[in-house]
Coordinates of C-alpha atoms and ligand atoms in Angstrom, one line a residue:
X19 CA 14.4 10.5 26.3
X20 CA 18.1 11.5 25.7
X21 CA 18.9 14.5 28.3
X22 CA 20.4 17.6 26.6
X23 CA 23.6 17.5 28.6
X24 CA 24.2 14.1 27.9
X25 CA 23.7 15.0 24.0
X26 CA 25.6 18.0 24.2
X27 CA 28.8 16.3 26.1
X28 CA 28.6 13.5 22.7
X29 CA 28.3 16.6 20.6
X30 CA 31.9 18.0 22.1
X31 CA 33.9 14.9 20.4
X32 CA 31.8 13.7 17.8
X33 CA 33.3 14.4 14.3
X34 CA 30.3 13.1 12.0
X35 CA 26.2 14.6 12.4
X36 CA 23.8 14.3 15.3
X37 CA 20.1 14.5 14.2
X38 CA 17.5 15.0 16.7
X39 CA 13.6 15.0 16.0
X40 CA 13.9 18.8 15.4
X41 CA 16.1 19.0 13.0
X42 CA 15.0 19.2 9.1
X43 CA 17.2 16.3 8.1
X44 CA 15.5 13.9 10.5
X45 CA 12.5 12.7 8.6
X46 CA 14.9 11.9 5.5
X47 CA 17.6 10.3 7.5
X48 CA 15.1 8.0 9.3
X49 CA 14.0 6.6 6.1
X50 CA 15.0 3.5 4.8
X51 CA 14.4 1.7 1.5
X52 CA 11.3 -0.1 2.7
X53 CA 8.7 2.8 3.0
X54 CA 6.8 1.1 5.5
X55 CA 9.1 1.3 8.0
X56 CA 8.2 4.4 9.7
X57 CA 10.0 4.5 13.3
X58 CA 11.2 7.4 15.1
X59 CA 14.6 7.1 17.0
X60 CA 15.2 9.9 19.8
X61 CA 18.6 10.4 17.9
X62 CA 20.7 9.9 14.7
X63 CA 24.2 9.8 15.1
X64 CA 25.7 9.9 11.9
X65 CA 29.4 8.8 12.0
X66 CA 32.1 9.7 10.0
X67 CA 35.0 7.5 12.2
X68 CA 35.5 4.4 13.7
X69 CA 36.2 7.3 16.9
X70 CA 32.8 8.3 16.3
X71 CA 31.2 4.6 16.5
X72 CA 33.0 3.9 20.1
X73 CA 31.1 7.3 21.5
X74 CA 28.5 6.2 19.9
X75 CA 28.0 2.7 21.2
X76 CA 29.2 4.2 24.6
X77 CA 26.3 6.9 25.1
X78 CA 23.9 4.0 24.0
X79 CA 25.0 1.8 26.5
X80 CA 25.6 4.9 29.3
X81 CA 22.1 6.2 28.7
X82 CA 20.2 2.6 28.5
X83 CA 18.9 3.2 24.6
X84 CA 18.1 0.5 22.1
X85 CA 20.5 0.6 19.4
X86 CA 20.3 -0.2 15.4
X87 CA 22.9 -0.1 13.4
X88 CA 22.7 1.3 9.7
X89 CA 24.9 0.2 6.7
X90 CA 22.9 1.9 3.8
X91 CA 19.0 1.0 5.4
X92 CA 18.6 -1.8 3.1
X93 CA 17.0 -4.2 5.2
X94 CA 13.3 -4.8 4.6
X95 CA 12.6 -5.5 8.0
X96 CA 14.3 -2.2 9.0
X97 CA 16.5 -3.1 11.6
X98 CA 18.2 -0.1 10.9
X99 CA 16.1 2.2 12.7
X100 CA 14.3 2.0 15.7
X101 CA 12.1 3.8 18.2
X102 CA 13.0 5.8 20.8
X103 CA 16.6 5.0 20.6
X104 CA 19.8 5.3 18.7
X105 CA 20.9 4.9 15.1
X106 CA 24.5 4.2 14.6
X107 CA 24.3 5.0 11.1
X108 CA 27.0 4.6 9.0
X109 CA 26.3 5.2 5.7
X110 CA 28.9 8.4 5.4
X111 CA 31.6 6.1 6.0
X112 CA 32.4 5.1 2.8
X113 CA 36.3 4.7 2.3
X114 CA 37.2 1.9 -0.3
X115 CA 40.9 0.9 -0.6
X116 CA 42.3 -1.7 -3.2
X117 CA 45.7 -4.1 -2.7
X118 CA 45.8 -5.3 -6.5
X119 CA 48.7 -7.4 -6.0
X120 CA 46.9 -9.0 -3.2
X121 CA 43.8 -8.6 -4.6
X122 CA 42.3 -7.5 -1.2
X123 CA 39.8 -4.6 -1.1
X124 CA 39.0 -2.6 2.2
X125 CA 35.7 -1.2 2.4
X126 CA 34.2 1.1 5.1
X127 CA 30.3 -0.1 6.6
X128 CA 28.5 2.1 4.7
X129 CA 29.5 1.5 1.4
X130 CA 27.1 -0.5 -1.2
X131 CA 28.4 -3.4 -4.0
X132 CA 28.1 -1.1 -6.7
X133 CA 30.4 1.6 -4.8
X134 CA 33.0 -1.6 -4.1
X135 CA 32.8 -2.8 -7.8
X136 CA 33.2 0.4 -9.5
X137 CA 36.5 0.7 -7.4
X138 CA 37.5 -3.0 -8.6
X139 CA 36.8 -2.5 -12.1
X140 CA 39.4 -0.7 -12.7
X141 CA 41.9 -3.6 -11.5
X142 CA 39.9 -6.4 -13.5
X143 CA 38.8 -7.0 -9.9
X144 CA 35.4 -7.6 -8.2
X145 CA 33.7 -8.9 -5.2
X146 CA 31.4 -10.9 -4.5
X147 CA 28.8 -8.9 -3.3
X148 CA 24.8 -9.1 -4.2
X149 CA 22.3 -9.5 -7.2
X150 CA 21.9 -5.8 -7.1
X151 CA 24.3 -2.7 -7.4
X152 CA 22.9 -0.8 -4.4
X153 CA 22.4 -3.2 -1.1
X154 CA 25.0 -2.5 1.4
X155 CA 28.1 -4.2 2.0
X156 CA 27.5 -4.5 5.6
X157 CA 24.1 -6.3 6.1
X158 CA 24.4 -8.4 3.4
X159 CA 28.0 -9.7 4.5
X160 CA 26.8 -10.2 8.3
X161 CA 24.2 -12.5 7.4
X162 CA 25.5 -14.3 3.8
X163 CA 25.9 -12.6 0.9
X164 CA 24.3 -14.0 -2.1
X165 CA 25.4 -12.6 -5.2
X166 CA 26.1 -13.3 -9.1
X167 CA 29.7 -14.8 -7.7
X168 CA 28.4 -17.1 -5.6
X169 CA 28.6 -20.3 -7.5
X170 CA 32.1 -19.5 -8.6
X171 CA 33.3 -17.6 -5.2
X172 CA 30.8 -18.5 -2.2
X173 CA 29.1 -16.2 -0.4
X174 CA 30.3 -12.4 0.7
X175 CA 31.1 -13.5 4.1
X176 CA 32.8 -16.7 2.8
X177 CA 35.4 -14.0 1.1
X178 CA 35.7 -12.4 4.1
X179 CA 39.7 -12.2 5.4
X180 CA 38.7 -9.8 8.8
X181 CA 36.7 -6.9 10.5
X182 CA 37.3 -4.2 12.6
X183 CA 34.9 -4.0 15.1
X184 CA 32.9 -2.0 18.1
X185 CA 32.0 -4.2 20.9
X186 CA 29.1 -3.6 23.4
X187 CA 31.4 -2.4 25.5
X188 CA 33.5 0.0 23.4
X189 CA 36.4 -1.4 22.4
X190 CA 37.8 -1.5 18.9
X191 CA 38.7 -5.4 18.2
X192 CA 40.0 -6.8 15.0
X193 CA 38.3 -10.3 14.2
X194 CA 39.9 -12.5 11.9
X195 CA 41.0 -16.0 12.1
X196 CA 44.2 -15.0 14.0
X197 CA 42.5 -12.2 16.0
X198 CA 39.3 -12.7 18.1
X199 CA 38.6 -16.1 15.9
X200 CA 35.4 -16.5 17.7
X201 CA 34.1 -13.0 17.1
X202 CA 35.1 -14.1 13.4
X203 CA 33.0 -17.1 13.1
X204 CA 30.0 -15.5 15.1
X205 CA 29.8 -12.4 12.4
X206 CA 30.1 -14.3 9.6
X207 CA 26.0 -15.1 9.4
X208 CA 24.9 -14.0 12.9
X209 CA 24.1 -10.0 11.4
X210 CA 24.7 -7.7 13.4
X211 CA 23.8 -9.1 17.2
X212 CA 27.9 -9.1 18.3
X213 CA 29.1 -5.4 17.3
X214 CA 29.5 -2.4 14.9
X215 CA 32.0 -3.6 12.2
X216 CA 33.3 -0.3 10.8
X217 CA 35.4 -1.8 7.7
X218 CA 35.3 -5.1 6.1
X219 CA 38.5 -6.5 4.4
X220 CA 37.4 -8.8 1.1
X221 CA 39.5 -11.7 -1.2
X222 CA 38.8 -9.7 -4.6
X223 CA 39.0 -12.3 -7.6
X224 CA 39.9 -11.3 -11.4
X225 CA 36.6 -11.1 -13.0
X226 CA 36.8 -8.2 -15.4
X227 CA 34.1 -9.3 -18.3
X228 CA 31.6 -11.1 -17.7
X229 CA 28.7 -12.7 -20.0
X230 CA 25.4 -11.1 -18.2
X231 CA 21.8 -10.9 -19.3
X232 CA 18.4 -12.8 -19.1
X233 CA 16.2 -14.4 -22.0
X234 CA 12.4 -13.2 -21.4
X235 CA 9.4 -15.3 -22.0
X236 CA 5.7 -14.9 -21.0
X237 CA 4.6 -15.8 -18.2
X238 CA 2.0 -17.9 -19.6
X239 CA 5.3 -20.1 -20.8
X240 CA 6.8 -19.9 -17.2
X241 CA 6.4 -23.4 -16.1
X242 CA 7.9 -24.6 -19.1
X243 CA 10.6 -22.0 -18.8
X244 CA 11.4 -22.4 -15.0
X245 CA 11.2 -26.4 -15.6
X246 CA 14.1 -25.7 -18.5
X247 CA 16.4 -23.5 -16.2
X248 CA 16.1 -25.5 -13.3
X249 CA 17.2 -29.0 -15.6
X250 CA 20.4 -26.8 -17.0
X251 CA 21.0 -25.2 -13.5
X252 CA 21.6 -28.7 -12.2
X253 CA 24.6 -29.8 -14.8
X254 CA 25.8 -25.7 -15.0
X255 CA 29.9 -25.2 -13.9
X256 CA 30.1 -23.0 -11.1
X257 CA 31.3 -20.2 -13.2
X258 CA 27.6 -19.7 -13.9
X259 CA 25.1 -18.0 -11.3
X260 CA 21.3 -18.0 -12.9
X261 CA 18.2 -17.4 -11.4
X262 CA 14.5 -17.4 -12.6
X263 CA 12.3 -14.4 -12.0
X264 CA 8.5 -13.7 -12.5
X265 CA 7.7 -10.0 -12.9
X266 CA 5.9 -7.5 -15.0
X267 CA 8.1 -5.3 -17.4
X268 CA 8.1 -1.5 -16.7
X269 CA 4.7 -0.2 -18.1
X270 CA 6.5 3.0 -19.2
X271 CA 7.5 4.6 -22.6
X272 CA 11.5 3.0 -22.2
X273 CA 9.7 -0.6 -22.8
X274 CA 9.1 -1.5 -26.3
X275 CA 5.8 -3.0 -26.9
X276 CA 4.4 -5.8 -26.5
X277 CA 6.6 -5.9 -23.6
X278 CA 5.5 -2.7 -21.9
X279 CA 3.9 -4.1 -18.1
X280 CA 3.8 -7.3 -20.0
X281 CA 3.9 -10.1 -17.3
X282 CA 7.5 -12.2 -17.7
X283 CA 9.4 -15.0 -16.6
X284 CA 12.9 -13.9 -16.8
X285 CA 15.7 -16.2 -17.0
X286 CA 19.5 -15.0 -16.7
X287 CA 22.6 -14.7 -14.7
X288 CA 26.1 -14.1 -14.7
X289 CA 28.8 -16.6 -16.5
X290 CA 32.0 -15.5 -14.8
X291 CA 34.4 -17.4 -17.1
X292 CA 35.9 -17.0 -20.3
X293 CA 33.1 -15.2 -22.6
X294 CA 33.7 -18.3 -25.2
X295 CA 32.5 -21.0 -22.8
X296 CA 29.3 -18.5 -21.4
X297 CA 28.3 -19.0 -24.6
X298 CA 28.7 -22.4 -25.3
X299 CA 27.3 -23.0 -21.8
X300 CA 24.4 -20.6 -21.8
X301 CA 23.3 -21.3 -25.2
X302 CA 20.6 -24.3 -24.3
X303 CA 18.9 -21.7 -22.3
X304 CA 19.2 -18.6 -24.5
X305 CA 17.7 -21.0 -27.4
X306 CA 15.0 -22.7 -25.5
X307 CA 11.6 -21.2 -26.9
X308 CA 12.7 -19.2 -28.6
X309 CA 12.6 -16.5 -26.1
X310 CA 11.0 -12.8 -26.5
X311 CA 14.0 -11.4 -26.2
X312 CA 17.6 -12.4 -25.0
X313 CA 19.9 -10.1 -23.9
X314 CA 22.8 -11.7 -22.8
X315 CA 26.2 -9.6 -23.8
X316 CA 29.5 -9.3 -22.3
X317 CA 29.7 -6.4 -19.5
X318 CA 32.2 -5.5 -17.2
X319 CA 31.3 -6.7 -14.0
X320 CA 30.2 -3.7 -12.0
X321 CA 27.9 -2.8 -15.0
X322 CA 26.5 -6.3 -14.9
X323 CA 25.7 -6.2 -11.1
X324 CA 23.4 -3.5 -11.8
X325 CA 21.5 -5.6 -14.6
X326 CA 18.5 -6.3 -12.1
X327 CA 18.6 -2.7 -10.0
X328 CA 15.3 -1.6 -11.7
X329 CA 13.3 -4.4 -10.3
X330 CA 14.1 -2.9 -6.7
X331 CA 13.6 0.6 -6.6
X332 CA 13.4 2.6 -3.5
X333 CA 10.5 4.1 -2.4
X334 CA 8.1 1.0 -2.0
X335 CA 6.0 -0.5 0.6
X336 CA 7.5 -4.0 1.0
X337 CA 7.1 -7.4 2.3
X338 CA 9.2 -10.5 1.9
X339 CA 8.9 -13.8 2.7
X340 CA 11.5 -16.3 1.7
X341 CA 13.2 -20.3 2.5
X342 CA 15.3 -22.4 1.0
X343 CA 14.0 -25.4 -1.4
X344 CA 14.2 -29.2 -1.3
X345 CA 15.0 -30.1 -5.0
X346 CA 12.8 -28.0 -6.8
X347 CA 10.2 -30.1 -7.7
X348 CA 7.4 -29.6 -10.6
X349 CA 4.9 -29.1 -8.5
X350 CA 6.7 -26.9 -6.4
X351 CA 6.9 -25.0 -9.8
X352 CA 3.5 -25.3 -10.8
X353 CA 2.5 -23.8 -7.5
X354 CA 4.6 -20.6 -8.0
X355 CA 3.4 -19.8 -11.5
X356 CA -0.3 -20.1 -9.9
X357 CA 0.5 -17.9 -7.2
X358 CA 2.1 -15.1 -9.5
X359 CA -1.0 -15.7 -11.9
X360 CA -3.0 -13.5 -9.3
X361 CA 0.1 -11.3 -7.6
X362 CA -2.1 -8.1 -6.2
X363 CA 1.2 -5.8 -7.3
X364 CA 2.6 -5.3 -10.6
X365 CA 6.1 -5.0 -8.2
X366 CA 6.2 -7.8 -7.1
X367 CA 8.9 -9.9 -7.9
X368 CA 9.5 -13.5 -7.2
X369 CA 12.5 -15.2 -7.2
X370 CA 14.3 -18.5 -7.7
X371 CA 17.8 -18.5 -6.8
X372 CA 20.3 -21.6 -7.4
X373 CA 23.3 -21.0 -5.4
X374 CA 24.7 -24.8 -4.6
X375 CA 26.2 -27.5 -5.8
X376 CA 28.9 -25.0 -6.4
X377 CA 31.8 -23.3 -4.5
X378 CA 28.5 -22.0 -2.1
X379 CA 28.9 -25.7 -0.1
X380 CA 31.9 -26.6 -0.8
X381 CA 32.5 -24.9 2.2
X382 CA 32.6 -26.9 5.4
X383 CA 29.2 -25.9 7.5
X384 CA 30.7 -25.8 10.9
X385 CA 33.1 -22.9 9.3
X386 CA 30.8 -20.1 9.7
X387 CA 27.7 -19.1 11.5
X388 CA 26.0 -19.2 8.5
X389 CA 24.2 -22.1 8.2
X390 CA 22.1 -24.5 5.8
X391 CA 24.5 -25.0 2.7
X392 CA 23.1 -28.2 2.1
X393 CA 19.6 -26.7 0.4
X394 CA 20.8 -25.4 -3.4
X395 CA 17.6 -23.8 -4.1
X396 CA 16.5 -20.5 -2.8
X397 CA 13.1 -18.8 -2.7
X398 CA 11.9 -15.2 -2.1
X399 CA 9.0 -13.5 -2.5
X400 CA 9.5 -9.8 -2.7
X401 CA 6.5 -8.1 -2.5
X402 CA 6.2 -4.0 -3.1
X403 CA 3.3 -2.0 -3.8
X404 CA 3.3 2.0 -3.7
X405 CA -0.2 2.6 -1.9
X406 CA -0.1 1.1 1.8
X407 CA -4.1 0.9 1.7
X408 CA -3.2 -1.9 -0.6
X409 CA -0.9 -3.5 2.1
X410 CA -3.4 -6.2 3.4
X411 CA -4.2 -7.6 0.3
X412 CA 0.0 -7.8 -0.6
X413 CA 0.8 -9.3 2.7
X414 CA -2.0 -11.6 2.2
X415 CA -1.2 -12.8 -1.3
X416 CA 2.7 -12.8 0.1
X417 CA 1.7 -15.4 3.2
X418 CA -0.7 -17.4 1.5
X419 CA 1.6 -18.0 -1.2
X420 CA 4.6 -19.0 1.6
X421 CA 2.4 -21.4 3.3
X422 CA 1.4 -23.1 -0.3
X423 CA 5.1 -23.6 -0.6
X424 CA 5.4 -25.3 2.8
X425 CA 5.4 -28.5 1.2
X426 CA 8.5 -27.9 -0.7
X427 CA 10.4 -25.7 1.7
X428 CA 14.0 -27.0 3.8
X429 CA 13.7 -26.4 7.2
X430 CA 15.9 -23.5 7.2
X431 CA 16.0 -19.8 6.2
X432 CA 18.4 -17.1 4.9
X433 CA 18.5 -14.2 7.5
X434 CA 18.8 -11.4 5.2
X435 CA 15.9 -12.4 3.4
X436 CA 13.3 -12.6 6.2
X437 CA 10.8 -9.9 6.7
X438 CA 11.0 -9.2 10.3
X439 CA 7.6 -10.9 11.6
X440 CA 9.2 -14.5 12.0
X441 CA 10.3 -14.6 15.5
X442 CA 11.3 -17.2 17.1
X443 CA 10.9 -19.3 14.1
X444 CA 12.5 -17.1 12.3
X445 CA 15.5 -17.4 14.7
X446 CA 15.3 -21.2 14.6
X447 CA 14.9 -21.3 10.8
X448 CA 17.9 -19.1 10.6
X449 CA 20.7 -20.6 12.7
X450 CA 18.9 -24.1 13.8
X451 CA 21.9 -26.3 15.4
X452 CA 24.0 -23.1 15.7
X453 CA 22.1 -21.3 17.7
X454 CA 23.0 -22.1 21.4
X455 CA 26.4 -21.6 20.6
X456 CA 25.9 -17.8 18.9
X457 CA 23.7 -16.9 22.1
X458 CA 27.3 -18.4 24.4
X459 CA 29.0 -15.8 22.1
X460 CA 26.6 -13.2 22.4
X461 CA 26.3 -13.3 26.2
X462 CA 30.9 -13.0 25.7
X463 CA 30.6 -10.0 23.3
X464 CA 26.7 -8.3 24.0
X465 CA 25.8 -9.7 27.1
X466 CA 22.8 -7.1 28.0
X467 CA 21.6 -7.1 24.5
X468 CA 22.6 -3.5 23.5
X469 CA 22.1 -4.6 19.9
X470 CA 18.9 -5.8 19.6
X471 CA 17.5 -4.4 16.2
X472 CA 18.8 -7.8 14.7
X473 CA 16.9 -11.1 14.2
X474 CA 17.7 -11.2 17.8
X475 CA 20.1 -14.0 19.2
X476 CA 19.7 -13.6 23.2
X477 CA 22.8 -13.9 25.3
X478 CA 22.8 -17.7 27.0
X479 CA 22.4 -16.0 30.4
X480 CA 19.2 -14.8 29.5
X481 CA 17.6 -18.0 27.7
X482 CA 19.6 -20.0 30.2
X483 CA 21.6 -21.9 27.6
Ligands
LIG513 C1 16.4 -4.6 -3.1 C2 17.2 -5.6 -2.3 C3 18.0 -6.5 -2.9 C4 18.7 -7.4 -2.1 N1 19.6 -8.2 -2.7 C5 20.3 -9.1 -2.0 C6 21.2 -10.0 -2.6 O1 21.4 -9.9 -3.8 N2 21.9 -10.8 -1.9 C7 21.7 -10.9 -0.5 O2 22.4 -11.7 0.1 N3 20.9 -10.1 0.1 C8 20.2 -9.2 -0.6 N4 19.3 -8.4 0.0 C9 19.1 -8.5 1.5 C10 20.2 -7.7 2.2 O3 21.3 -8.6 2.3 C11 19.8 -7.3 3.6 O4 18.7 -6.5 3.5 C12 20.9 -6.6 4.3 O5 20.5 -6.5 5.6 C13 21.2 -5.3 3.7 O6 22.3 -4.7 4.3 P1 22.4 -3.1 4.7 O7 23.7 -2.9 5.3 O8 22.0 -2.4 3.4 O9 21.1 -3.0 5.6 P2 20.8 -2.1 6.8 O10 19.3 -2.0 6.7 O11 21.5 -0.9 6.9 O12 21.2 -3.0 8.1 C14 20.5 -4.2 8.3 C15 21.0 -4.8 9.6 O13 22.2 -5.3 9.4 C16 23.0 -5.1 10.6 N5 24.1 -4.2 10.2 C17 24.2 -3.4 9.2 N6 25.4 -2.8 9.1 C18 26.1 -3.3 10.2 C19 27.4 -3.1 10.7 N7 28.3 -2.3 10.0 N8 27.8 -3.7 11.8 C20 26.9 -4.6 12.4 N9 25.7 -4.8 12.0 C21 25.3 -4.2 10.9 C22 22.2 -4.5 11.6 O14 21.5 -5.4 12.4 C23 21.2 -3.8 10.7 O15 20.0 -3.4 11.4 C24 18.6 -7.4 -0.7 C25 17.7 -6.5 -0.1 C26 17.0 -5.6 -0.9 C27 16.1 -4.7 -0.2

């Protein structure tokens, strides 16, 4: 319970909205993009200033409430709300300012990719960012920050030059590799367990035109398909980021038949080079088939980042489940084409991601909190399905199908991907080796835990590390 004079002496300097359970605007601004997440925090403090972040974190800690912290609500765990407690939302905050000649950008917390890249365009700039326009710069940079870069650029937080930050106990900090280097390293893949960063400062790189797009095939030609990306993938330059997906097409009047709800394997990318060479390079897998339909073409880059946006929409019930791949074997492929063979949801999309042998590990592992750059295959199942009396039989389907891939899987997860039910072996798949050294850091920067809403790290103190 949040006592009205303790609300109404934060009202007095707040600059940005509070939302209590009575007002109309709660219900929509507890919502987040997984629908199934339905909590119900005692407040919403809606910030509009790094000012407002500091009260914020201060009245949490002063009045003993759990805090989450919102970027844009992304997360399909939904770590960004909780119960009973505070959000420190952030998603007004959405200032965006470009250095050209250093080819820097500044972007506030609540700002998505597609907000950052529009900005860039304009300079012939981008960042790295994610796989779709609309996922928030702030989660996906804490914990990685996989994108259509990746292979050329590394990962979001590998572009990342410093933060401004809210620590547990108020302060403003900067964290860079000159200021608060620690703090640095922990962020960079420990999410948000050490503070509220309020602005991110990126490398931008000159991208301008890209070759985007993705050949379709049936998905009764998947395991040949798959087999014939994965073979390429392994000789591709880094300039090329391609993944294969198994979906069904919109089953809607925009999809031409036979396509329309047609089940497909998808195969595409970005080529982030000269347009020439994304041709000569991606021609073995445009040709291979023939496809159904290719439709790779130049784009500007912040058009290109939106290429896959309609296999997310908001609104869904969702589940994910997701690890990273020893080589990807044939059987490995043979048991994902089964598995989408009976997927309960025609949502549901399954994905097969090669980020490595690329700029992605080139980066030296003990650089980062991030961990497990030695695994270039990626898989996640991201399940979605409108009626949640149909939620057993998706998470079902979605487990099932993660345990028939133990065989193949690394020992070792991506944080943003996990669905929130893992635990303490979600924890261990996350950070392994690095984790006693995050929770010294977290019991430095968080040491009673204020923000919890995470895949939690717990300070040393507590697990007595
Ligand atoms: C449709 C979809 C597509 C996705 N695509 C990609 C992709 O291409 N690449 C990829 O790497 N990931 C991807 N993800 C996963 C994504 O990175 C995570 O869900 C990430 O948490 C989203 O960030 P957010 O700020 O939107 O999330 P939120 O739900 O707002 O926040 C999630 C958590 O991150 C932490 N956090 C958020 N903001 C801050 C902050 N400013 N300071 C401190 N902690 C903070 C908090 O712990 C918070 O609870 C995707 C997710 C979805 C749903």
């Amino acid at each position: 319970m949040i006592t009205s004079s303790a609300a109404d002496k934060l009202k007095s300097h707040f600059r940005g909205e509070l939302i209590l359970p009575s007002d109309p605007r709660y219900d929509a601004a507890r919502s987040v993009f997984n629908v199934a997440i339905d909590r119900r925090p005692a407040l919403i403090a809606r910030c509009a200033s790094p000012d407002d972040v500091i009260q914020a974190v201060n009245f949490a800690r002063q009045e003993k409430l759990i805090a989450s912290i919102r970027g844009t609500g992304h997360n399909v765990a939904g770590f960004a709300v909780c119960d009973d407690g505070i959000v420190i939302d952030l998603s007004r905050m959405k200032g965006i300012t470009v250095d050209a000649s250093a080819r820097t950008v500044c972007a506030e917390a609540g700002c998505n990719w597609g907000e950052v890249n529009d900005v860039l365009q304009a300079y012939g700039l981008a960042a790295t960012g994610g796989f779709v326009s609309v996922t928030g710069v702030s989660g996906l940079t804490l914990g990685g920050g996989l994108g259509w870069l990746v292979r050329k650029h590394g990962l979001a937080l590998d572009n990342l030059l410093s933060a401004d930050v809210v620590l547990a106990d108020g302060r403003l900090v900067t964290a860079s590799a000159r200021e608060n280097d620690d703090l640095f390293w922990a962020i960079r893949g420990g999410g948000g367990n050490f503070g509220v960063v309020t602005s991110f400062k990126f490398q931008a790189h000159s991208v301008g035109t890209v070759l985007a797009g993705i050949v379709l095939h049936p998905a009764a030609a998947a395991a040949g398909a798959i087999r014939r990306w994965r073979d390429l993938e392994a000789m591709a330059p880094d300039e090329s980021t391609q993944g294969a997906l198994l979906f069904h097409m919109p089953d809607d009047p925009s999809t031409p038949e036979p396509l329309r709800g047609a089940p497909i394997v998808g195969l595409g990318g970005v080529y982030a080079g000269a347009v020439e060479e994304g041709e000569r390079v991606l021609r073995p897998l445009r040709e291979y088939g023939p496809p159904l339909v290719d439709m790779f073409q130049p784009a500007p880059y912040n058009t290109a980042q939106r290429m896959a946006d309609f296999l997310w929409p908001a609104g869904l019930h969702s589940y994910w489940k997701s690890s990273y791949l020893k080589p990807l074997s044939d059987d490995a492929i043979d048991v994902v084409v089964a598995f989408f063979a009976r997927v309960p949801s025609r949502r549901t999309v399954i994905v097969l991601e090669h980020n490595g042998d690329s700029a992605w590990d080139r980066v030296p592992d003990s650089a980062t909190a991030f961990g497990h750059r030695t695994w270039p295959y990626n898989f996640v199942v991201t399940s979605a399905w409108s009626d949640p009396k149909d939620a057993e039989r998706n998470v079902t389907w979605t487990r099932d199908f993660f345990d028939a891939m133990r065989p193949f899987a690394a020992p070792g997860a991506y944080v943003n991907y996990l669905g929130g039910d893992e635990g303490a072996d979600g924890l261990k798949a996350a950070y392994g080796a690095k984790l006693a050294h995050l929770a010294a850091l977290k019991a430095k920067f968080d040491p009673a835990n204020l923000f919890r809403m995470n895949l939690n790290i717990a300070p040393a103190s507590v697990v007595g590390a």
